[in-house]
PDB file of C-alpha atoms in Angstrom:
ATOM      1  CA  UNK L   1      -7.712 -20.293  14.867  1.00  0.00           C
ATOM      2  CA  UNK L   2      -5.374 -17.104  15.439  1.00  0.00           C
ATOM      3  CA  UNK L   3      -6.693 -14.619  17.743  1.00  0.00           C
ATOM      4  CA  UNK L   4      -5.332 -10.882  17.816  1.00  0.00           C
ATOM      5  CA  UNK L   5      -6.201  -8.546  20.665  1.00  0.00           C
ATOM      6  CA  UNK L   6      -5.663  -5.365  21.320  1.00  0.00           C
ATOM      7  CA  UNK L   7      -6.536  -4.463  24.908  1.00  0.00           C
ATOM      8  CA  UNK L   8      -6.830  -0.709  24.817  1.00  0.00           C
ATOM      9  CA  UNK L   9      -9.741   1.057  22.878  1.00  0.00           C
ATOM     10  CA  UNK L  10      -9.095   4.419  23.226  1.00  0.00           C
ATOM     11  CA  UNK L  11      -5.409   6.124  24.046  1.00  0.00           C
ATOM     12  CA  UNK L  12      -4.478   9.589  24.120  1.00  0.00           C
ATOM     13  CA  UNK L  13      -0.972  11.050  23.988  1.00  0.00           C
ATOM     14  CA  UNK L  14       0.512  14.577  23.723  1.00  0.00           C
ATOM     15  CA  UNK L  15       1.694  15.809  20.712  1.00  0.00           C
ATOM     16  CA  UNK L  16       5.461  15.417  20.354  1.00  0.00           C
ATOM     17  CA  UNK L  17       5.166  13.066  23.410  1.00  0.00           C
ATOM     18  CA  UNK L  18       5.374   8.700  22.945  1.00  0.00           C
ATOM     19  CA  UNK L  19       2.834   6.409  23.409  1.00  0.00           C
ATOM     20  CA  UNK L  20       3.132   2.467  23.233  1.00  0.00           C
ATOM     21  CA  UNK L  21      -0.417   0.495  21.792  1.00  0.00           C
ATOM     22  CA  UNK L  22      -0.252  -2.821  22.854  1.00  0.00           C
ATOM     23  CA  UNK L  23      -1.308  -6.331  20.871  1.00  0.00           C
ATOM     24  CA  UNK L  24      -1.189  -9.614  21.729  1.00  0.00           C
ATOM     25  CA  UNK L  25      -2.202 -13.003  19.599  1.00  0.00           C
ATOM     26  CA  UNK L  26      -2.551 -16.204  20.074  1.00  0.00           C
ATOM     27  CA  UNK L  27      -1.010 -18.948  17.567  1.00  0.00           C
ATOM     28  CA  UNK L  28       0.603 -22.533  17.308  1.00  0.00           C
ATOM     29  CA  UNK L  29       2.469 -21.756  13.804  1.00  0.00           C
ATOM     30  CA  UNK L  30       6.096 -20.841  13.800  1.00  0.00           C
ATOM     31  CA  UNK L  31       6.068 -19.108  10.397  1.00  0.00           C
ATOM     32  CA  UNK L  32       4.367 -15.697  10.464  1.00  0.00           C
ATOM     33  CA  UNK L  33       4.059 -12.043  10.182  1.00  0.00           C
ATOM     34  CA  UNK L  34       3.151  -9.507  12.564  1.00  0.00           C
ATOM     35  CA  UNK L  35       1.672  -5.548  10.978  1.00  0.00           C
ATOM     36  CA  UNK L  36       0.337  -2.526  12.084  1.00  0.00           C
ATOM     37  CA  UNK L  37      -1.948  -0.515  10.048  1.00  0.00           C
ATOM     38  CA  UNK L  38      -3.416   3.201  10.653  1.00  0.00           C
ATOM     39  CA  UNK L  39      -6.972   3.729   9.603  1.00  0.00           C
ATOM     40  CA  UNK L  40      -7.222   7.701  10.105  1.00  0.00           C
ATOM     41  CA  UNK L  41     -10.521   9.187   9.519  1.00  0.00           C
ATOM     42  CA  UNK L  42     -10.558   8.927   5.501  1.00  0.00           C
ATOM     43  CA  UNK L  43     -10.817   5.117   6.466  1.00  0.00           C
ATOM     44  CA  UNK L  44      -8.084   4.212   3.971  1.00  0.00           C
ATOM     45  CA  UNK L  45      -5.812   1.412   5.623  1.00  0.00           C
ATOM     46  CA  UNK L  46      -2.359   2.346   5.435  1.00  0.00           C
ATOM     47  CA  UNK L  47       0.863   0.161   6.533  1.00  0.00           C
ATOM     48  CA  UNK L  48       2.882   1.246   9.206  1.00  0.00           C
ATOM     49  CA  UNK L  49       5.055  -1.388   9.927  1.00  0.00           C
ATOM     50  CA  UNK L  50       5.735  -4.969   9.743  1.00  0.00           C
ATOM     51  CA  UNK L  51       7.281  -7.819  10.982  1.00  0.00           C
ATOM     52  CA  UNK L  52       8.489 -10.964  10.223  1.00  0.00           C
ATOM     53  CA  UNK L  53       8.310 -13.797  13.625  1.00  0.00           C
ATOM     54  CA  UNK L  54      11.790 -15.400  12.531  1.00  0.00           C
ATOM     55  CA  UNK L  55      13.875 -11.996  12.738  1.00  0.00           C
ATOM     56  CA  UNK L  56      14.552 -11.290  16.387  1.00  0.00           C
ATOM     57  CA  UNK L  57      15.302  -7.581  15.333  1.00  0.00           C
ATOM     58  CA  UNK L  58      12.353  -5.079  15.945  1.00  0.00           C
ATOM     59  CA  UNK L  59      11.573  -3.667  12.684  1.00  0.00           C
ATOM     60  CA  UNK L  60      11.488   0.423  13.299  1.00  0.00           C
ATOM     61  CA  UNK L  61      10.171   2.992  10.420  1.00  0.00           C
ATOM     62  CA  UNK L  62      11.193   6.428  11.096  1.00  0.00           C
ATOM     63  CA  UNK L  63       9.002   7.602  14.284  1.00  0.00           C
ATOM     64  CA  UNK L  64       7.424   3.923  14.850  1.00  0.00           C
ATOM     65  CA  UNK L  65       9.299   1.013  16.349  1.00  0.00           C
ATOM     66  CA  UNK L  66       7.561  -2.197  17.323  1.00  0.00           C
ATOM     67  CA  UNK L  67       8.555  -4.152  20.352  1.00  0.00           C
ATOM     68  CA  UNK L  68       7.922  -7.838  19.224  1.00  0.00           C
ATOM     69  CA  UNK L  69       8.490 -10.546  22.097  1.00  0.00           C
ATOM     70  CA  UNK L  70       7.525 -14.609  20.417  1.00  0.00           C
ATOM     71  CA  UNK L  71       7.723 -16.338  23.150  1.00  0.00           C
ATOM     72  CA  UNK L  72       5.292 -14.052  25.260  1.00  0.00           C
ATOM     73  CA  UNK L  73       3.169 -12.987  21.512  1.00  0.00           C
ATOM     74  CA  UNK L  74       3.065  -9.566  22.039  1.00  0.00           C
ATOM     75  CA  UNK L  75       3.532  -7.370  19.378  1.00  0.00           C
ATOM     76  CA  UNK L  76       3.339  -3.213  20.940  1.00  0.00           C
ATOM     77  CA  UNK L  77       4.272  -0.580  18.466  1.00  0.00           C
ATOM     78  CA  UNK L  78       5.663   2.622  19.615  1.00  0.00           C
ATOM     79  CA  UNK L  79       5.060   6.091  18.243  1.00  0.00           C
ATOM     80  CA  UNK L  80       7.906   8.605  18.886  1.00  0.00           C
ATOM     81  CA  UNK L  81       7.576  12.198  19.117  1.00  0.00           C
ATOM     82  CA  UNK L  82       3.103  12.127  18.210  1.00  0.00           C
ATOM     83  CA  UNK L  83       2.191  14.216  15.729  1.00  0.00           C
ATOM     84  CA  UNK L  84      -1.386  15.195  15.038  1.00  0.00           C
ATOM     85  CA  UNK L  85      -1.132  13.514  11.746  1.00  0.00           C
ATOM     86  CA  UNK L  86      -1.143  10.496  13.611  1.00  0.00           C
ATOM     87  CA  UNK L  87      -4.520  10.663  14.920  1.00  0.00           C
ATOM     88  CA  UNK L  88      -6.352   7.408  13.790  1.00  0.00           C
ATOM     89  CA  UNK L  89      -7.337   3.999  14.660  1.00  0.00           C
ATOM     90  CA  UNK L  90      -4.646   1.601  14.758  1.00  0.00           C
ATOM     91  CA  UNK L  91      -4.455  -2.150  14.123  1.00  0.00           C
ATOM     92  CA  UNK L  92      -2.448  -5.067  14.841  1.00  0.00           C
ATOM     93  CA  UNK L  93      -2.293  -8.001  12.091  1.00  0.00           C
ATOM     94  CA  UNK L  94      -1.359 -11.028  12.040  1.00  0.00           C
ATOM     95  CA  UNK L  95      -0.843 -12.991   9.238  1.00  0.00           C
ATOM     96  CA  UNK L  96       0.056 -16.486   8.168  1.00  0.00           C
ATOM     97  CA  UNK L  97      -0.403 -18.392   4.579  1.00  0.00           C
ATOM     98  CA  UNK L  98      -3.398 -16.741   3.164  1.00  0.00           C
ATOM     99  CA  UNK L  99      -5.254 -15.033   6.158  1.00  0.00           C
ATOM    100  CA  UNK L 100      -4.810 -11.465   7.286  1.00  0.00           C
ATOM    101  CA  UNK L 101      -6.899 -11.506  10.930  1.00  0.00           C
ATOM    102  CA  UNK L 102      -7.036  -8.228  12.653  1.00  0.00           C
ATOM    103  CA  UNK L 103      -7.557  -6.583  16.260  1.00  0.00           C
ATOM    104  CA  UNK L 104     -10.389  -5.036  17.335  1.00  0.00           C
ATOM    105  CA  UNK L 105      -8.657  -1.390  17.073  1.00  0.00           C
ATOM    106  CA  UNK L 106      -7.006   1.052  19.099  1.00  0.00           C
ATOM    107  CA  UNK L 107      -8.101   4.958  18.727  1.00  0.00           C
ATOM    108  CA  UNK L 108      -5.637   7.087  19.074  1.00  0.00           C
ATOM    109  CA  UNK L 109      -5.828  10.869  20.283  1.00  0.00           C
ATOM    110  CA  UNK L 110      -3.481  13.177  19.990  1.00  0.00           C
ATOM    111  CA  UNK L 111      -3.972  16.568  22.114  1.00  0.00           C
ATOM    112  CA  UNK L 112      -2.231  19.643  20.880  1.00  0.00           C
TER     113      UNK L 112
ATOM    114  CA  UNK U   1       4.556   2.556  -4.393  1.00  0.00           C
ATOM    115  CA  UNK U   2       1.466   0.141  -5.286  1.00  0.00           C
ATOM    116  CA  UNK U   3      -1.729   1.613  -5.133  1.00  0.00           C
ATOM    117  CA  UNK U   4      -5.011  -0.113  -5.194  1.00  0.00           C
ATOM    118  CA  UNK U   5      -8.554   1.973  -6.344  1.00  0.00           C
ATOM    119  CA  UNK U   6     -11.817   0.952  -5.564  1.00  0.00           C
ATOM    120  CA  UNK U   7     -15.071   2.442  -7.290  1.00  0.00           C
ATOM    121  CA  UNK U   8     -16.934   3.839  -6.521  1.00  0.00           C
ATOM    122  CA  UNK U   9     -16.307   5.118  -3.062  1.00  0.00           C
ATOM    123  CA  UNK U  10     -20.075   5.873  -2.506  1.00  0.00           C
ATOM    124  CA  UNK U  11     -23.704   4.127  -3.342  1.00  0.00           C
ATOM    125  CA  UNK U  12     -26.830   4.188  -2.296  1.00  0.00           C
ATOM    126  CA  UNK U  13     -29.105   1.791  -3.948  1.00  0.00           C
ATOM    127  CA  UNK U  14     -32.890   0.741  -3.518  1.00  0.00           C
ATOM    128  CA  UNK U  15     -33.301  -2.760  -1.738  1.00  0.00           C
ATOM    129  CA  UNK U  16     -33.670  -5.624  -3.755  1.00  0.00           C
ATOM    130  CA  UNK U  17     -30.763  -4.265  -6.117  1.00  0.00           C
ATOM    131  CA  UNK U  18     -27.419  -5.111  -7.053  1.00  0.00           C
ATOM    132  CA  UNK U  19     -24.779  -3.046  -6.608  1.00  0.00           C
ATOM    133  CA  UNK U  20     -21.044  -3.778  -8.186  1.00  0.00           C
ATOM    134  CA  UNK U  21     -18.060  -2.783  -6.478  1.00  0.00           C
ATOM    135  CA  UNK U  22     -14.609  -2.760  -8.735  1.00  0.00           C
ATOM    136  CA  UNK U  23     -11.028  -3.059  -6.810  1.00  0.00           C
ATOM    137  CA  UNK U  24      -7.684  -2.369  -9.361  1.00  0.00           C
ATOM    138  CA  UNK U  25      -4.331  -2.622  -8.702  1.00  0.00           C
ATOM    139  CA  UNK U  26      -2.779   0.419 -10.178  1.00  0.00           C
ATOM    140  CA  UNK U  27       0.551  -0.463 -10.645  1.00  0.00           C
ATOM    141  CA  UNK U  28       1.308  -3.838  -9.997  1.00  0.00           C
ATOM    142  CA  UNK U  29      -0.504  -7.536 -10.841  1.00  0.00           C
ATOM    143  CA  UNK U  30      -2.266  -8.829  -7.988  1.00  0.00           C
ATOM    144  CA  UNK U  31      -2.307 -12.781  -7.995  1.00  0.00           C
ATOM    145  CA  UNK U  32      -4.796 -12.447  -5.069  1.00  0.00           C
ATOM    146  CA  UNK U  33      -7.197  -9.716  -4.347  1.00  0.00           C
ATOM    147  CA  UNK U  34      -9.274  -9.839  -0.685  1.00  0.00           C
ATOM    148  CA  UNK U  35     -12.424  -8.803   0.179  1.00  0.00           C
ATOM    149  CA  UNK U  36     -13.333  -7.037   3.591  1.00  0.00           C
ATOM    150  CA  UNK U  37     -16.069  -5.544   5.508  1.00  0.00           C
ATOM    151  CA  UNK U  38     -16.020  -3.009   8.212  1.00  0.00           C
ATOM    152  CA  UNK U  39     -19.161  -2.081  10.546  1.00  0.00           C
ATOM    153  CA  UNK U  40     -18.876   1.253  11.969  1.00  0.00           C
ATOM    154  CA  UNK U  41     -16.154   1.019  14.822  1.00  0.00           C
ATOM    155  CA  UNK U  42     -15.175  -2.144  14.369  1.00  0.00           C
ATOM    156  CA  UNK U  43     -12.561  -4.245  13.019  1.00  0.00           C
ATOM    157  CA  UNK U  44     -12.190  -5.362   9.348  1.00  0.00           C
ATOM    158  CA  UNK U  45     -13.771  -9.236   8.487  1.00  0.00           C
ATOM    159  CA  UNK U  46     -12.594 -11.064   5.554  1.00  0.00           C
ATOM    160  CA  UNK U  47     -14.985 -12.068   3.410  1.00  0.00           C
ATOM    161  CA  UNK U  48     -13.422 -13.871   0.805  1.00  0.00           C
ATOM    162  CA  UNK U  49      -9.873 -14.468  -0.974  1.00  0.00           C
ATOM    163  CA  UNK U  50      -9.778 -14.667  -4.450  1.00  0.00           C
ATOM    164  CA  UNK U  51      -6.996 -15.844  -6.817  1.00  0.00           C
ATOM    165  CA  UNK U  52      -7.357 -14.597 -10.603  1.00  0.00           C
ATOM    166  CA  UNK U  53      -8.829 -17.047 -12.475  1.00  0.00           C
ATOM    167  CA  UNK U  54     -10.016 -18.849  -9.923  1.00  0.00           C
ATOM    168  CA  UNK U  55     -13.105 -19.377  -7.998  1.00  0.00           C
ATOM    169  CA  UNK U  56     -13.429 -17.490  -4.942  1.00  0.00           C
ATOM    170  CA  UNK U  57     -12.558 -18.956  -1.541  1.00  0.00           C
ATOM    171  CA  UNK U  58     -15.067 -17.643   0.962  1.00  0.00           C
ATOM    172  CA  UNK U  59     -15.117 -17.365   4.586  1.00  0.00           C
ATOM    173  CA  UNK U  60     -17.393 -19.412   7.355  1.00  0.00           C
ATOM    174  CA  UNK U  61     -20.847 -17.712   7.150  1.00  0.00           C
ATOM    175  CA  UNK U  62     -20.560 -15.465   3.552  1.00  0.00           C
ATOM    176  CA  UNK U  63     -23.075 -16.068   1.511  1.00  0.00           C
ATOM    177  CA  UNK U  64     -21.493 -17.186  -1.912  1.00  0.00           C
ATOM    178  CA  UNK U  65     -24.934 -16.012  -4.134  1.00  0.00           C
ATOM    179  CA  UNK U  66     -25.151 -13.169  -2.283  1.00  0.00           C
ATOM    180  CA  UNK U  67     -21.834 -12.001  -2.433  1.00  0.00           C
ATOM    181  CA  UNK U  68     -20.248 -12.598  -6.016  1.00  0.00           C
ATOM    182  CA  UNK U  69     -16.397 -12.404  -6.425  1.00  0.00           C
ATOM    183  CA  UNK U  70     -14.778 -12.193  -9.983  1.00  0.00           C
ATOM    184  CA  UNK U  71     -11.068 -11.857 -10.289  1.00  0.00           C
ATOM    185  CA  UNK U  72     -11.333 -11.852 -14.035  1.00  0.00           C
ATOM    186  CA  UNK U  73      -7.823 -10.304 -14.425  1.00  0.00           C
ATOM    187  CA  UNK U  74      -4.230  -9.425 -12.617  1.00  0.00           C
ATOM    188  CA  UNK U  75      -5.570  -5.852 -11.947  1.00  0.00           C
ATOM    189  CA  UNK U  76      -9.419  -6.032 -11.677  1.00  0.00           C
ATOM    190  CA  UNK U  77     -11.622  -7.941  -9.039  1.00  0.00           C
ATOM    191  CA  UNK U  78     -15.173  -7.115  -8.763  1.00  0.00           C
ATOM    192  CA  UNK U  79     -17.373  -7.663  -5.408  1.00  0.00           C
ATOM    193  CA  UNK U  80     -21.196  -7.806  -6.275  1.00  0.00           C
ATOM    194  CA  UNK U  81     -23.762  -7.541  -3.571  1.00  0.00           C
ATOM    195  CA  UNK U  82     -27.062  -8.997  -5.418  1.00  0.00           C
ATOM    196  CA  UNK U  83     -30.217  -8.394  -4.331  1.00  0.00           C
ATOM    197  CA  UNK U  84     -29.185  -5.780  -1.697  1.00  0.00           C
ATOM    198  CA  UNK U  85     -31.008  -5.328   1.880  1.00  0.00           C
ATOM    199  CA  UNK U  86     -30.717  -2.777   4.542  1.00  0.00           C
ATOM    200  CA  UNK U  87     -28.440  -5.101   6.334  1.00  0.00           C
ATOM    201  CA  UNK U  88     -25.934  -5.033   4.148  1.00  0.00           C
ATOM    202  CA  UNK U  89     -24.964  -1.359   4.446  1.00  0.00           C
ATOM    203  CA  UNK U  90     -21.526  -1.675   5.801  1.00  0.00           C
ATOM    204  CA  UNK U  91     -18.372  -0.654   4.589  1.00  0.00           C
ATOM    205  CA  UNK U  92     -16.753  -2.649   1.682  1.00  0.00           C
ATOM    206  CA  UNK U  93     -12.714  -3.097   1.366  1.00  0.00           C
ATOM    207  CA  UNK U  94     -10.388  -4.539  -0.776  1.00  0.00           C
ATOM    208  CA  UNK U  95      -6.878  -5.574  -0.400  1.00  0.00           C
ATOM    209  CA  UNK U  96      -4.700  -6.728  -3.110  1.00  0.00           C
ATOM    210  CA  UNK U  97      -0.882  -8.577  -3.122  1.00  0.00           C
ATOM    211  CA  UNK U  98       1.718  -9.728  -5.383  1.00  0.00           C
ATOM    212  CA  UNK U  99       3.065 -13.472  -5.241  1.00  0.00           C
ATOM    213  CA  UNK U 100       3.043 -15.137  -1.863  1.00  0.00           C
ATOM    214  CA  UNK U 101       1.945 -14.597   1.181  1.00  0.00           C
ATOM    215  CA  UNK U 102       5.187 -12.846   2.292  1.00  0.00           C
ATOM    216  CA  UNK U 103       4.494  -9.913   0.366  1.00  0.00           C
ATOM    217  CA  UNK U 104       2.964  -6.967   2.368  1.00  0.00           C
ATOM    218  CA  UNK U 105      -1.196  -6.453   1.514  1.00  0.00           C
ATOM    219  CA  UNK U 106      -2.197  -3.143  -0.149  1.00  0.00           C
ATOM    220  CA  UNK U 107      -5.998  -1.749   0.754  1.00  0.00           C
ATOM    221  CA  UNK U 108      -8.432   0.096  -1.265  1.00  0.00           C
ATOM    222  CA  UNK U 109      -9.974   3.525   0.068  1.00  0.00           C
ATOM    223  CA  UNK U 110     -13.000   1.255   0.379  1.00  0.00           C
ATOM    224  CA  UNK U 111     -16.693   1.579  -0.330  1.00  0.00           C
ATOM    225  CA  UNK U 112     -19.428   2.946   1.447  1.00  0.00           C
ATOM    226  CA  UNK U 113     -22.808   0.878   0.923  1.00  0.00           C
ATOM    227  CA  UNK U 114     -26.188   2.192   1.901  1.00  0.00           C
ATOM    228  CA  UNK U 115     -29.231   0.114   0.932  1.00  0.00           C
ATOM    229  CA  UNK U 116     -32.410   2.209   1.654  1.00  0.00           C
TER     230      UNK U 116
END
């Protein structure tokens, strides 16, 4: 079964500063796709970024970039210049045929 | 961009109740429509897929008769929790996508169960 973890619980980051929230997964399929969705407080999931595992290129949206590295199966997204509208709990997906399976969460602070 | 509804966003029900919970896709078809549920500060579990038309496919340790899944139609898929117990209180999302499993997933503001 696929595994996702997300070692940090908690992070905090100044605003305008960047902060890097780490993943990591576990899987013996070639074929997949790697996401990142923001939960802020209103608990609506919202995409931030994906990734598919057979493009070598790190997908980037605006402020967030992803560092994606297969052979090691990490999966880190970077926020650029924090806002405080970023403030929410972040998680890593991983997804192949039907199953989304998700992290355990990272909450992010962001300190004005 | 697709957006995904769920109602309603809030219920409180008596135990030993049912409670229906409707998920639409506002602006697209969704050939499959998920069902999650989120404990406070944690992660979300799937609970079941569900393909319209089809029976739904549910996950390793969801009850099926306590948790009924309709996906009657390309916009609508309905999550009833029968017989409702304190236990259950959690918080109930959906997630809906177009075609295969390439396409990106879109989530539901969720709903909040309380079963007094």
């Amino acid at each position: 079964a696929q595994t996702v973890t997300q070692s940090q619980p908690e992070m905090s980051v100044q605003e305008a500063e960047t902060v890097t929230l780490s993943c990591t997964y576990d899987t013996s399929e070639s074929d997949y796709y790697l996401f990142w969705y923001k939960q802020p407080p209103s608990r609506q999931m919202i995409l931030v970024i994906r990734q598919e595992a057979y493009k070598q290129q790190n997908a980037t949206e605006n402020r967030f970039s992803v560092n994606f590295q297969k052979a090691a199966k990490s999966f880190s997204l970077k926020i650029s210049d924090s806002q405080l509208g970023d403030a929410a709990m972040y998680f890593c997906a991983y997804r192949s045929a039907e199953k989304l399976t998700f992290g355990t969460g990272t909450r992010l602070t962001i300190i004005p | 961009g697709a957006v995904v509804s769920q109602h309603p966003s809030w219920v409180i029900c008596k135990s030993g109740t049912s409670v229906k919970i409707e998920c639409r896709s506002l602006d697209f078809q969704a050939t499959t429509m998920f069902w999650y549920r989120q404990f406070p500060k944690q992660s979300l579990m799937l609970m079941a897929t569900s393909n319209e038309g089809s029976k739904a496919t549910y996950e390793q340790g969801v009850e099926k008769d306590k948790f009924l899944i309709n996906h009657a139609s390309l916009t609508l898929s309905t999550l009833t929790v029968t017989s409702a117990h304190p236990e259950d209180s959690s918080f109930y999302i959906c997630s809906a996508r177009v075609g295969w499993y390439q396409e990106t997933q879109y989530f539901g503001p969720g709903t909040r169960l309380l079963v007094l």
